[in-house]
Amino acid sequence: MGLSEIRRSNAVALMQENALDELSFALCLGVDEGHISALLADSSKKKIGDSLARLMEQTFSKSVFWLDEGEGASTASGFDLFG
C-alpha cells in the first residue's frame, strides 16, 4: 500500500472516528467539500498533499505524520475532536 492509499485510508478513519460526513470534515478543514470528495473517492487518482495531511493532523489533534502511518494509525494515541 502506497503513501496515497495510506493517507486516504487514515483520512476516512479520521472522519469515522469523529462521526463526520464529508461536508463536516471539509468545513473543519476549511476546504471545499468537492475537493474532499475527490480526494477520498476509492477510484480517485488525486493525492492528499503534505500540507493538507499536516492540516488534518493538527485540526484533529494527531501527532505529526500520523496520517502517513500504516495499519494501526487509526488506533494511535491522539485526542478525539469531540471527546
PDB file of N, CA, C and O in Angstrom:
ATOM      1  N   MET A   1       0.856  -1.174   0.000  1.00  0.00           N
ATOM      2  CA  MET A   1       0.000   0.000   0.000  1.00  0.00           C
ATOM      3  C   MET A   1       0.898   1.232   0.000  1.00  0.00           C
ATOM      4  O   MET A   1       1.754   1.376   0.843  1.00  0.00           O
ATOM      5  N   GLY A   2       0.684   2.119  -0.962  1.00  0.00           N
ATOM      6  CA  GLY A   2       1.487   3.323  -1.087  1.00  0.00           C
ATOM      7  C   GLY A   2       1.027   4.428  -0.148  1.00  0.00           C
ATOM      8  O   GLY A   2      -0.036   4.339   0.488  1.00  0.00           O
ATOM      9  N   LEU A   3       1.805   5.485  -0.090  1.00  0.00           N
ATOM     10  CA  LEU A   3       1.508   6.600   0.803  1.00  0.00           C
ATOM     11  C   LEU A   3       0.146   7.219   0.510  1.00  0.00           C
ATOM     12  O   LEU A   3      -0.603   7.544   1.431  1.00  0.00           O
ATOM     13  N   SER A   4      -0.213   7.359  -0.763  1.00  0.00           N
ATOM     14  CA  SER A   4      -1.505   7.987  -1.088  1.00  0.00           C
ATOM     15  C   SER A   4      -2.672   7.149  -0.574  1.00  0.00           C
ATOM     16  O   SER A   4      -3.657   7.697  -0.073  1.00  0.00           O
ATOM     17  N   GLU A   5      -2.558   5.813  -0.668  1.00  0.00           N
ATOM     18  CA  GLU A   5      -3.624   4.938  -0.162  1.00  0.00           C
ATOM     19  C   GLU A   5      -3.675   4.961   1.369  1.00  0.00           C
ATOM     20  O   GLU A   5      -4.751   4.930   1.959  1.00  0.00           O
ATOM     21  N   ILE A   6      -2.506   5.019   2.004  1.00  0.00           N
ATOM     22  CA  ILE A   6      -2.450   5.082   3.468  1.00  0.00           C
ATOM     23  C   ILE A   6      -3.100   6.368   3.952  1.00  0.00           C
ATOM     24  O   ILE A   6      -3.922   6.353   4.876  1.00  0.00           O
ATOM     25  N   ARG A   7      -2.740   7.487   3.318  1.00  0.00           N
ATOM     26  CA  ARG A   7      -3.327   8.777   3.714  1.00  0.00           C
ATOM     27  C   ARG A   7      -4.839   8.775   3.506  1.00  0.00           C
ATOM     28  O   ARG A   7      -5.587   9.257   4.358  1.00  0.00           O
ATOM     29  N   ARG A   8      -5.287   8.246   2.385  1.00  0.00           N
ATOM     30  CA  ARG A   8      -6.729   8.206   2.101  1.00  0.00           C
ATOM     31  C   ARG A   8      -7.443   7.351   3.164  1.00  0.00           C
ATOM     32  O   ARG A   8      -8.463   7.751   3.715  1.00  0.00           O
ATOM     33  N   SER A   9      -6.896   6.188   3.457  1.00  0.00           N
ATOM     34  CA  SER A   9      -7.494   5.289   4.443  1.00  0.00           C
ATOM     35  C   SER A   9      -7.536   5.939   5.831  1.00  0.00           C
ATOM     36  O   SER A   9      -8.553   5.862   6.527  1.00  0.00           O
ATOM     37  N   ASN A  10      -6.456   6.592   6.216  1.00  0.00           N
ATOM     38  CA  ASN A  10      -6.409   7.233   7.532  1.00  0.00           C
ATOM     39  C   ASN A  10      -7.321   8.446   7.599  1.00  0.00           C
ATOM     40  O   ASN A  10      -7.898   8.732   8.651  1.00  0.00           O
ATOM     41  N   ALA A  11      -7.472   9.166   6.498  1.00  0.00           N
ATOM     42  CA  ALA A  11      -8.391  10.309   6.473  1.00  0.00           C
ATOM     43  C   ALA A  11      -9.828   9.831   6.656  1.00  0.00           C
ATOM     44  O   ALA A  11     -10.608  10.442   7.398  1.00  0.00           O
ATOM     45  N   VAL A  12     -10.175   8.740   6.003  1.00  0.00           N
ATOM     46  CA  VAL A  12     -11.517   8.167   6.159  1.00  0.00           C
ATOM     47  C   VAL A  12     -11.710   7.711   7.606  1.00  0.00           C
ATOM     48  O   VAL A  12     -12.759   7.948   8.216  1.00  0.00           O
ATOM     49  N   ALA A  13     -10.691   7.071   8.177  1.00  0.00           N
ATOM     50  CA  ALA A  13     -10.769   6.629   9.576  1.00  0.00           C
ATOM     51  C   ALA A  13     -10.937   7.827  10.507  1.00  0.00           C
ATOM     52  O   ALA A  13     -11.684   7.767  11.489  1.00  0.00           O
ATOM     53  N   LEU A  14     -10.269   8.927  10.193  1.00  0.00           N
ATOM     54  CA  LEU A  14     -10.380  10.144  10.985  1.00  0.00           C
ATOM     55  C   LEU A  14     -11.799  10.705  10.946  1.00  0.00           C
ATOM     56  O   LEU A  14     -12.347  11.114  11.975  1.00  0.00           O
ATOM     57  N   MET A  15     -12.400  10.671   9.768  1.00  0.00           N
ATOM     58  CA  MET A  15     -13.794  11.114   9.637  1.00  0.00           C
ATOM     59  C   MET A  15     -14.714  10.229  10.477  1.00  0.00           C
ATOM     60  O   MET A  15     -15.578  10.727  11.197  1.00  0.00           O
ATOM     61  N   GLN A  16     -14.522   8.932  10.383  1.00  0.00           N
ATOM     62  CA  GLN A  16     -15.374   7.991  11.117  1.00  0.00           C
ATOM     63  C   GLN A  16     -15.176   8.133  12.623  1.00  0.00           C
ATOM     64  O   GLN A  16     -16.144   8.099  13.388  1.00  0.00           O
ATOM     65  N   GLU A  17     -13.931   8.293  13.038  1.00  0.00           N
ATOM     66  CA  GLU A  17     -13.608   8.440  14.457  1.00  0.00           C
ATOM     67  C   GLU A  17     -14.321   9.640  15.066  1.00  0.00           C
ATOM     68  O   GLU A  17     -14.709   9.622  16.238  1.00  0.00           O
ATOM     69  N   ASN A  18     -14.487  10.680  14.266  1.00  0.00           N
ATOM     70  CA  ASN A  18     -15.122  11.906  14.750  1.00  0.00           C
ATOM     71  C   ASN A  18     -16.569  12.044  14.301  1.00  0.00           C
ATOM     72  O   ASN A  18     -17.176  13.100  14.476  1.00  0.00           O
ATOM     73  N   ALA A  19     -17.121  10.971  13.736  1.00  0.00           N
ATOM     74  CA  ALA A  19     -18.521  10.926  13.294  1.00  0.00           C
ATOM     75  C   ALA A  19     -18.867  12.094  12.373  1.00  0.00           C
ATOM     76  O   ALA A  19     -19.868  12.784  12.560  1.00  0.00           O
ATOM     77  N   LEU A  20     -18.011  12.307  11.365  1.00  0.00           N
ATOM     78  CA  LEU A  20     -18.203  13.404  10.419  1.00  0.00           C
ATOM     79  C   LEU A  20     -18.529  12.867   9.039  1.00  0.00           C
ATOM     80  O   LEU A  20     -18.018  11.831   8.638  1.00  0.00           O
ATOM     81  N   ASP A  21     -19.376  13.595   8.318  1.00  0.00           N
ATOM     82  CA  ASP A  21     -19.567  13.298   6.905  1.00  0.00           C
ATOM     83  C   ASP A  21     -18.567  14.168   6.131  1.00  0.00           C
ATOM     84  O   ASP A  21     -17.817  14.950   6.728  1.00  0.00           O
ATOM     85  N   GLU A  22     -18.541  14.028   4.819  1.00  0.00           N
ATOM     86  CA  GLU A  22     -17.556  14.760   4.022  1.00  0.00           C
ATOM     87  C   GLU A  22     -17.722  16.273   4.145  1.00  0.00           C
ATOM     88  O   GLU A  22     -16.737  17.003   4.197  1.00  0.00           O
ATOM     89  N   LEU A  23     -18.964  16.742   4.202  1.00  0.00           N
ATOM     90  CA  LEU A  23     -19.204  18.182   4.326  1.00  0.00           C
ATOM     91  C   LEU A  23     -18.647  18.704   5.647  1.00  0.00           C
ATOM     92  O   LEU A  23     -17.920  19.707   5.675  1.00  0.00           O
ATOM     93  N   SER A  24     -18.945  18.031   6.737  1.00  0.00           N
ATOM     94  CA  SER A  24     -18.463  18.469   8.046  1.00  0.00           C
ATOM     95  C   SER A  24     -16.943  18.407   8.125  1.00  0.00           C
ATOM     96  O   SER A  24     -16.299  19.299   8.690  1.00  0.00           O
ATOM     97  N   PHE A  25     -16.367  17.362   7.559  1.00  0.00           N
ATOM     98  CA  PHE A  25     -14.912  17.200   7.522  1.00  0.00           C
ATOM     99  C   PHE A  25     -14.289  18.368   6.757  1.00  0.00           C
ATOM    100  O   PHE A  25     -13.324  18.988   7.225  1.00  0.00           O
ATOM    101  N   ALA A  26     -14.854  18.677   5.608  1.00  0.00           N
ATOM    102  CA  ALA A  26     -14.358  19.781   4.783  1.00  0.00           C
ATOM    103  C   ALA A  26     -14.462  21.110   5.530  1.00  0.00           C
ATOM    104  O   ALA A  26     -13.534  21.931   5.495  1.00  0.00           O
ATOM    105  N   LEU A  27     -15.584  21.333   6.213  1.00  0.00           N
ATOM    106  CA  LEU A  27     -15.765  22.568   6.962  1.00  0.00           C
ATOM    107  C   LEU A  27     -14.749  22.697   8.091  1.00  0.00           C
ATOM    108  O   LEU A  27     -14.227  23.787   8.334  1.00  0.00           O
ATOM    109  N   CYS A  28     -14.465  21.610   8.789  1.00  0.00           N
ATOM    110  CA  CYS A  28     -13.461  21.626   9.856  1.00  0.00           C
ATOM    111  C   CYS A  28     -12.089  22.024   9.316  1.00  0.00           C
ATOM    112  O   CYS A  28     -11.314  22.699   9.988  1.00  0.00           O
ATOM    113  N   LEU A  29     -11.805  21.602   8.103  1.00  0.00           N
ATOM    114  CA  LEU A  29     -10.501  21.871   7.491  1.00  0.00           C
ATOM    115  C   LEU A  29     -10.469  23.175   6.703  1.00  0.00           C
ATOM    116  O   LEU A  29      -9.394  23.621   6.289  1.00  0.00           O
ATOM    117  N   GLY A  30     -11.632  23.774   6.469  1.00  0.00           N
ATOM    118  CA  GLY A  30     -11.691  24.989   5.668  1.00  0.00           C
ATOM    119  C   GLY A  30     -11.410  24.735   4.201  1.00  0.00           C
ATOM    120  O   GLY A  30     -10.815  25.550   3.506  1.00  0.00           O
ATOM    121  N   VAL A  31     -11.842  23.554   3.730  1.00  0.00           N
ATOM    122  CA  VAL A  31     -11.600  23.120   2.358  1.00  0.00           C
ATOM    123  C   VAL A  31     -12.948  22.870   1.687  1.00  0.00           C
ATOM    124  O   VAL A  31     -13.930  22.534   2.352  1.00  0.00           O
ATOM    125  N   ASP A  32     -13.005  23.031   0.388  1.00  0.00           N
ATOM    126  CA  ASP A  32     -14.213  22.784  -0.372  1.00  0.00           C
ATOM    127  C   ASP A  32     -14.620  21.310  -0.284  1.00  0.00           C
ATOM    128  O   ASP A  32     -13.772  20.417  -0.390  1.00  0.00           O
ATOM    129  N   GLU A  33     -15.915  21.062  -0.094  1.00  0.00           N
ATOM    130  CA  GLU A  33     -16.418  19.689   0.021  1.00  0.00           C
ATOM    131  C   GLU A  33     -16.097  18.862  -1.225  1.00  0.00           C
ATOM    132  O   GLU A  33     -15.748  17.681  -1.128  1.00  0.00           O
ATOM    133  N   GLY A  34     -16.194  19.463  -2.395  1.00  0.00           N
ATOM    134  CA  GLY A  34     -15.890  18.758  -3.636  1.00  0.00           C
ATOM    135  C   GLY A  34     -14.451  18.281  -3.683  1.00  0.00           C
ATOM    136  O   GLY A  34     -14.153  17.196  -4.197  1.00  0.00           O
ATOM    137  N   HIS A  35     -13.560  19.082  -3.126  1.00  0.00           N
ATOM    138  CA  HIS A  35     -12.141  18.702  -3.083  1.00  0.00           C
ATOM    139  C   HIS A  35     -11.955  17.477  -2.185  1.00  0.00           C
ATOM    140  O   HIS A  35     -11.256  16.528  -2.553  1.00  0.00           O
ATOM    141  N   ILE A  36     -12.591  17.490  -1.022  1.00  0.00           N
ATOM    142  CA  ILE A  36     -12.501  16.348  -0.097  1.00  0.00           C
ATOM    143  C   ILE A  36     -13.119  15.110  -0.731  1.00  0.00           C
ATOM    144  O   ILE A  36     -12.545  14.023  -0.668  1.00  0.00           O
ATOM    145  N   SER A  37     -14.272  15.256  -1.351  1.00  0.00           N
ATOM    146  CA  SER A  37     -14.929  14.126  -2.011  1.00  0.00           C
ATOM    147  C   SER A  37     -14.022  13.510  -3.067  1.00  0.00           C
ATOM    148  O   SER A  37     -13.907  12.293  -3.173  1.00  0.00           O
ATOM    149  N   ALA A  38     -13.368  14.371  -3.850  1.00  0.00           N
ATOM    150  CA  ALA A  38     -12.472  13.888  -4.907  1.00  0.00           C
ATOM    151  C   ALA A  38     -11.258  13.178  -4.320  1.00  0.00           C
ATOM    152  O   ALA A  38     -10.809  12.161  -4.858  1.00  0.00           O
ATOM    153  N   LEU A  39     -10.741  13.667  -3.211  1.00  0.00           N
ATOM    154  CA  LEU A  39      -9.571  13.053  -2.595  1.00  0.00           C
ATOM    155  C   LEU A  39      -9.883  11.700  -1.967  1.00  0.00           C
ATOM    156  O   LEU A  39      -9.054  10.791  -1.982  1.00  0.00           O
ATOM    157  N   LEU A  40     -11.082  11.575  -1.404  1.00  0.00           N
ATOM    158  CA  LEU A  40     -11.417  10.369  -0.646  1.00  0.00           C
ATOM    159  C   LEU A  40     -12.123   9.284  -1.453  1.00  0.00           C
ATOM    160  O   LEU A  40     -12.326   8.187  -0.953  1.00  0.00           O
ATOM    161  N   ALA A  41     -12.461   9.574  -2.696  1.00  0.00           N
ATOM    162  CA  ALA A  41     -13.115   8.575  -3.543  1.00  0.00           C
ATOM    163  C   ALA A  41     -12.176   7.397  -3.778  1.00  0.00           C
ATOM    164  O   ALA A  41     -10.971   7.583  -3.996  1.00  0.00           O
ATOM    165  N   ASP A  42     -12.717   6.182  -3.710  1.00  0.00           N
ATOM    166  CA  ASP A  42     -11.901   4.971  -3.873  1.00  0.00           C
ATOM    167  C   ASP A  42     -11.142   4.942  -5.190  1.00  0.00           C
ATOM    168  O   ASP A  42     -10.007   4.496  -5.251  1.00  0.00           O
ATOM    169  N   SER A  43     -11.768   5.405  -6.244  1.00  0.00           N
ATOM    170  CA  SER A  43     -11.154   5.331  -7.571  1.00  0.00           C
ATOM    171  C   SER A  43     -10.348   6.584  -7.926  1.00  0.00           C
ATOM    172  O   SER A  43      -9.853   6.701  -9.039  1.00  0.00           O
ATOM    173  N   SER A  44     -10.194   7.493  -6.984  1.00  0.00           N
ATOM    174  CA  SER A  44      -9.530   8.761  -7.254  1.00  0.00           C
ATOM    175  C   SER A  44      -8.028   8.601  -7.469  1.00  0.00           C
ATOM    176  O   SER A  44      -7.363   7.811  -6.795  1.00  0.00           O
ATOM    177  N   LYS A  45      -7.516   9.348  -8.410  1.00  0.00           N
ATOM    178  CA  LYS A  45      -6.072   9.408  -8.645  1.00  0.00           C
ATOM    179  C   LYS A  45      -5.467  10.601  -7.912  1.00  0.00           C
ATOM    180  O   LYS A  45      -4.252  10.766  -7.886  1.00  0.00           O
ATOM    181  N   LYS A  46      -6.329  11.443  -7.327  1.00  0.00           N
ATOM    182  CA  LYS A  46      -5.849  12.611  -6.590  1.00  0.00           C
ATOM    183  C   LYS A  46      -5.217  12.153  -5.279  1.00  0.00           C
ATOM    184  O   LYS A  46      -5.624  11.163  -4.691  1.00  0.00           O
ATOM    185  N   LYS A  47      -4.218  12.903  -4.847  1.00  0.00           N
ATOM    186  CA  LYS A  47      -3.490  12.549  -3.630  1.00  0.00           C
ATOM    187  C   LYS A  47      -3.643  13.641  -2.583  1.00  0.00           C
ATOM    188  O   LYS A  47      -3.740  14.819  -2.914  1.00  0.00           O
ATOM    189  N   ILE A  48      -3.657  13.228  -1.332  1.00  0.00           N
ATOM    190  CA  ILE A  48      -3.661  14.177  -0.229  1.00  0.00           C
ATOM    191  C   ILE A  48      -2.230  14.685  -0.095  1.00  0.00           C
ATOM    192  O   ILE A  48      -1.315  13.919   0.204  1.00  0.00           O
ATOM    193  N   GLY A  49      -2.044  15.963  -0.338  1.00  0.00           N
ATOM    194  CA  GLY A  49      -0.713  16.565  -0.282  1.00  0.00           C
ATOM    195  C   GLY A  49      -0.197  16.711   1.138  1.00  0.00           C
ATOM    196  O   GLY A  49      -0.943  16.568   2.113  1.00  0.00           O
ATOM    197  N   ASP A  50       1.082  17.033   1.240  1.00  0.00           N
ATOM    198  CA  ASP A  50       1.714  17.169   2.549  1.00  0.00           C
ATOM    199  C   ASP A  50       1.055  18.242   3.412  1.00  0.00           C
ATOM    200  O   ASP A  50       0.806  18.019   4.596  1.00  0.00           O
ATOM    201  N   SER A  51       0.759  19.401   2.828  1.00  0.00           N
ATOM    202  CA  SER A  51       0.192  20.487   3.633  1.00  0.00           C
ATOM    203  C   SER A  51      -1.206  20.135   4.145  1.00  0.00           C
ATOM    204  O   SER A  51      -1.535  20.414   5.298  1.00  0.00           O
ATOM    205  N   LEU A  52      -2.018  19.491   3.314  1.00  0.00           N
ATOM    206  CA  LEU A  52      -3.350  19.081   3.762  1.00  0.00           C
ATOM    207  C   LEU A  52      -3.251  17.962   4.796  1.00  0.00           C
ATOM    208  O   LEU A  52      -4.008  17.942   5.770  1.00  0.00           O
ATOM    209  N   ALA A  53      -2.315  17.062   4.625  1.00  0.00           N
ATOM    210  CA  ALA A  53      -2.119  15.985   5.601  1.00  0.00           C
ATOM    211  C   ALA A  53      -1.757  16.561   6.972  1.00  0.00           C
ATOM    212  O   ALA A  53      -2.322  16.159   7.997  1.00  0.00           O
ATOM    213  N   ARG A  54      -0.832  17.538   6.990  1.00  0.00           N
ATOM    214  CA  ARG A  54      -0.437  18.150   8.266  1.00  0.00           C
ATOM    215  C   ARG A  54      -1.601  18.944   8.864  1.00  0.00           C
ATOM    216  O   ARG A  54      -1.780  18.968  10.086  1.00  0.00           O
ATOM    217  N   LEU A  55      -2.417  19.592   8.014  1.00  0.00           N
ATOM    218  CA  LEU A  55      -3.588  20.329   8.491  1.00  0.00           C
ATOM    219  C   LEU A  55      -4.592  19.380   9.140  1.00  0.00           C
ATOM    220  O   LEU A  55      -5.147  19.677  10.200  1.00  0.00           O
ATOM    221  N   MET A  56      -4.819  18.223   8.523  1.00  0.00           N
ATOM    222  CA  MET A  56      -5.735  17.231   9.099  1.00  0.00           C
ATOM    223  C   MET A  56      -5.243  16.794  10.475  1.00  0.00           C
ATOM    224  O   MET A  56      -6.018  16.714  11.434  1.00  0.00           O
ATOM    225  N   GLU A  57      -3.951  16.510  10.575  1.00  0.00           N
ATOM    226  CA  GLU A  57      -3.380  16.068  11.852  1.00  0.00           C
ATOM    227  C   GLU A  57      -3.526  17.143  12.914  1.00  0.00           C
ATOM    228  O   GLU A  57      -3.934  16.858  14.047  1.00  0.00           O
ATOM    229  N   GLN A  58      -3.208  18.372  12.556  1.00  0.00           N
ATOM    230  CA  GLN A  58      -3.286  19.472  13.508  1.00  0.00           C
ATOM    231  C   GLN A  58      -4.730  19.736  13.924  1.00  0.00           C
ATOM    232  O   GLN A  58      -5.019  19.902  15.111  1.00  0.00           O
ATOM    233  N   THR A  59      -5.635  19.749  12.970  1.00  0.00           N
ATOM    234  CA  THR A  59      -7.044  20.034  13.254  1.00  0.00           C
ATOM    235  C   THR A  59      -7.647  19.003  14.198  1.00  0.00           C
ATOM    236  O   THR A  59      -8.438  19.348  15.083  1.00  0.00           O
ATOM    237  N   PHE A  60      -7.263  17.746  14.027  1.00  0.00           N
ATOM    238  CA  PHE A  60      -7.861  16.675  14.824  1.00  0.00           C
ATOM    239  C   PHE A  60      -6.923  16.148  15.906  1.00  0.00           C
ATOM    240  O   PHE A  60      -7.076  15.030  16.388  1.00  0.00           O
ATOM    241  N   SER A  61      -5.947  16.966  16.300  1.00  0.00           N
ATOM    242  CA  SER A  61      -5.032  16.685  17.420  1.00  0.00           C
ATOM    243  C   SER A  61      -4.313  15.347  17.294  1.00  0.00           C
ATOM    244  O   SER A  61      -4.231  14.580  18.252  1.00  0.00           O
ATOM    245  N   LYS A  62      -3.807  15.082  16.119  1.00  0.00           N
ATOM    246  CA  LYS A  62      -2.999  13.882  15.896  1.00  0.00           C
ATOM    247  C   LYS A  62      -1.537  14.305  15.827  1.00  0.00           C
ATOM    248  O   LYS A  62      -1.218  15.459  15.536  1.00  0.00           O
ATOM    249  N   SER A  63      -0.652  13.374  16.081  1.00  0.00           N
ATOM    250  CA  SER A  63       0.772  13.686  16.011  1.00  0.00           C
ATOM    251  C   SER A  63       1.188  13.909  14.556  1.00  0.00           C
ATOM    252  O   SER A  63       0.531  13.425  13.631  1.00  0.00           O
ATOM    253  N   VAL A  64       2.278  14.640  14.383  1.00  0.00           N
ATOM    254  CA  VAL A  64       2.795  14.909  13.044  1.00  0.00           C
ATOM    255  C   VAL A  64       3.143  13.581  12.369  1.00  0.00           C
ATOM    256  O   VAL A  64       3.700  12.688  13.008  1.00  0.00           O
ATOM    257  N   PHE A  65       2.773  13.439  11.131  1.00  0.00           N
ATOM    258  CA  PHE A  65       2.966  12.252  10.302  1.00  0.00           C
ATOM    259  C   PHE A  65       2.041  11.086  10.674  1.00  0.00           C
ATOM    260  O   PHE A  65       2.207   9.978  10.188  1.00  0.00           O
ATOM    261  N   TRP A  66       1.060  11.334  11.522  1.00  0.00           N
ATOM    262  CA  TRP A  66       0.079  10.293  11.862  1.00  0.00           C
ATOM    263  C   TRP A  66      -0.632   9.802  10.615  1.00  0.00           C
ATOM    264  O   TRP A  66      -0.855   8.605  10.464  1.00  0.00           O
ATOM    265  N   LEU A  67      -0.982  10.717   9.729  1.00  0.00           N
ATOM    266  CA  LEU A  67      -1.727  10.348   8.522  1.00  0.00           C
ATOM    267  C   LEU A  67      -0.895   9.464   7.598  1.00  0.00           C
ATOM    268  O   LEU A  67      -1.440   8.741   6.778  1.00  0.00           O
ATOM    269  N   ASP A  68       0.417   9.487   7.765  1.00  0.00           N
ATOM    270  CA  ASP A  68       1.316   8.721   6.905  1.00  0.00           C
ATOM    271  C   ASP A  68       1.603   7.317   7.434  1.00  0.00           C
ATOM    272  O   ASP A  68       2.236   6.513   6.751  1.00  0.00           O
ATOM    273  N   GLU A  69       1.160   7.029   8.652  1.00  0.00           N
ATOM    274  CA  GLU A  69       1.436   5.734   9.267  1.00  0.00           C
ATOM    275  C   GLU A  69       0.556   4.649   8.661  1.00  0.00           C
ATOM    276  O   GLU A  69      -0.600   4.890   8.343  1.00  0.00           O
ATOM    277  N   GLY A  70       1.114   3.452   8.557  1.00  0.00           N
ATOM    278  CA  GLY A  70       0.377   2.319   8.005  1.00  0.00           C
ATOM    279  C   GLY A  70      -0.685   1.824   8.955  1.00  0.00           C
ATOM    280  O   GLY A  70      -1.223   2.570   9.762  1.00  0.00           O
ATOM    281  N   GLU A  71      -0.986   0.561   8.880  1.00  0.00           N
ATOM    282  CA  GLU A  71      -2.045  -0.035   9.693  1.00  0.00           C
ATOM    283  C   GLU A  71      -1.858   0.308  11.161  1.00  0.00           C
ATOM    284  O   GLU A  71      -0.759   0.307  11.679  1.00  0.00           O
ATOM    285  N   GLY A  72      -2.976   0.578  11.803  1.00  0.00           N
ATOM    286  CA  GLY A  72      -2.943   0.890  13.223  1.00  0.00           C
ATOM    287  C   GLY A  72      -2.946   2.380  13.510  1.00  0.00           C
ATOM    288  O   GLY A  72      -3.060   2.779  14.659  1.00  0.00           O
ATOM    289  N   ALA A  73      -2.794   3.201  12.490  1.00  0.00           N
ATOM    290  CA  ALA A  73      -2.765   4.645  12.724  1.00  0.00           C
ATOM    291  C   ALA A  73      -4.079   5.125  13.314  1.00  0.00           C
ATOM    292  O   ALA A  73      -4.094   6.035  14.129  1.00  0.00           O
ATOM    293  N   SER A  74      -5.174   4.498  12.904  1.00  0.00           N
ATOM    294  CA  SER A  74      -6.474   4.955  13.410  1.00  0.00           C
ATOM    295  C   SER A  74      -6.650   4.675  14.890  1.00  0.00           C
ATOM    296  O   SER A  74      -7.477   5.273  15.535  1.00  0.00           O
ATOM    297  N   THR A  75      -5.821   3.785  15.460  1.00  0.00           N
ATOM    298  CA  THR A  75      -5.921   3.498  16.888  1.00  0.00           C
ATOM    299  C   THR A  75      -4.779   4.133  17.652  1.00  0.00           C
ATOM    300  O   THR A  75      -4.651   3.944  18.848  1.00  0.00           O
ATOM    301  N   ALA A  76      -3.936   4.891  16.961  1.00  0.00           N
ATOM    302  CA  ALA A  76      -2.819   5.565  17.629  1.00  0.00           C
ATOM    303  C   ALA A  76      -3.350   6.596  18.600  1.00  0.00           C
ATOM    304  O   ALA A  76      -4.450   7.111  18.461  1.00  0.00           O
ATOM    305  N   SER A  77      -2.529   6.892  19.607  1.00  0.00           N
ATOM    306  CA  SER A  77      -2.983   7.857  20.600  1.00  0.00           C
ATOM    307  C   SER A  77      -3.154   9.230  19.978  1.00  0.00           C
ATOM    308  O   SER A  77      -2.444   9.624  19.079  1.00  0.00           O
ATOM    309  N   GLY A  78      -4.098   9.924  20.472  1.00  0.00           N
ATOM    310  CA  GLY A  78      -4.435  11.258  19.982  1.00  0.00           C
ATOM    311  C   GLY A  78      -5.696  11.674  20.705  1.00  0.00           C
ATOM    312  O   GLY A  78      -6.199  10.954  21.554  1.00  0.00           O
ATOM    313  N   PHE A  79      -6.199  12.804  20.362  1.00  0.00           N
ATOM    314  CA  PHE A  79      -7.400  13.285  21.018  1.00  0.00           C
ATOM    315  C   PHE A  79      -8.537  13.326  20.034  1.00  0.00           C
ATOM    316  O   PHE A  79      -8.387  13.798  18.930  1.00  0.00           O
ATOM    317  N   ASP A  80      -9.657  12.834  20.469  1.00  0.00           N
ATOM    318  CA  ASP A  80     -10.883  12.903  19.681  1.00  0.00           C
ATOM    319  C   ASP A  80     -11.344  14.345  19.688  1.00  0.00           C
ATOM    320  O   ASP A  80     -11.409  14.985  20.747  1.00  0.00           O
ATOM    321  N   LEU A  81     -11.643  14.900  18.546  1.00  0.00           N
ATOM    322  CA  LEU A  81     -12.047  16.299  18.432  1.00  0.00           C
ATOM    323  C   LEU A  81     -13.234  16.615  19.328  1.00  0.00           C
ATOM    324  O   LEU A  81     -13.298  17.676  19.923  1.00  0.00           O
ATOM    325  N   PHE A  82     -14.159  15.693  19.451  1.00  0.00           N
ATOM    326  CA  PHE A  82     -15.370  15.939  20.216  1.00  0.00           C
ATOM    327  C   PHE A  82     -15.398  15.212  21.564  1.00  0.00           C
ATOM    328  O   PHE A  82     -16.398  15.238  22.248  1.00  0.00           O
ATOM    329  N   GLY A  83     -14.320  14.541  21.925  1.00  0.00           N
ATOM    330  CA  GLY A  83     -14.320  13.751  23.150  1.00  0.00           C
ATOM    331  C   GLY A  83     -13.407  14.306  24.119  1.00  0.00           C
ATOM    332  O   GLY A  83     -13.225  14.339  25.199  1.00  0.00           O
TER     333      GLY A  83
END
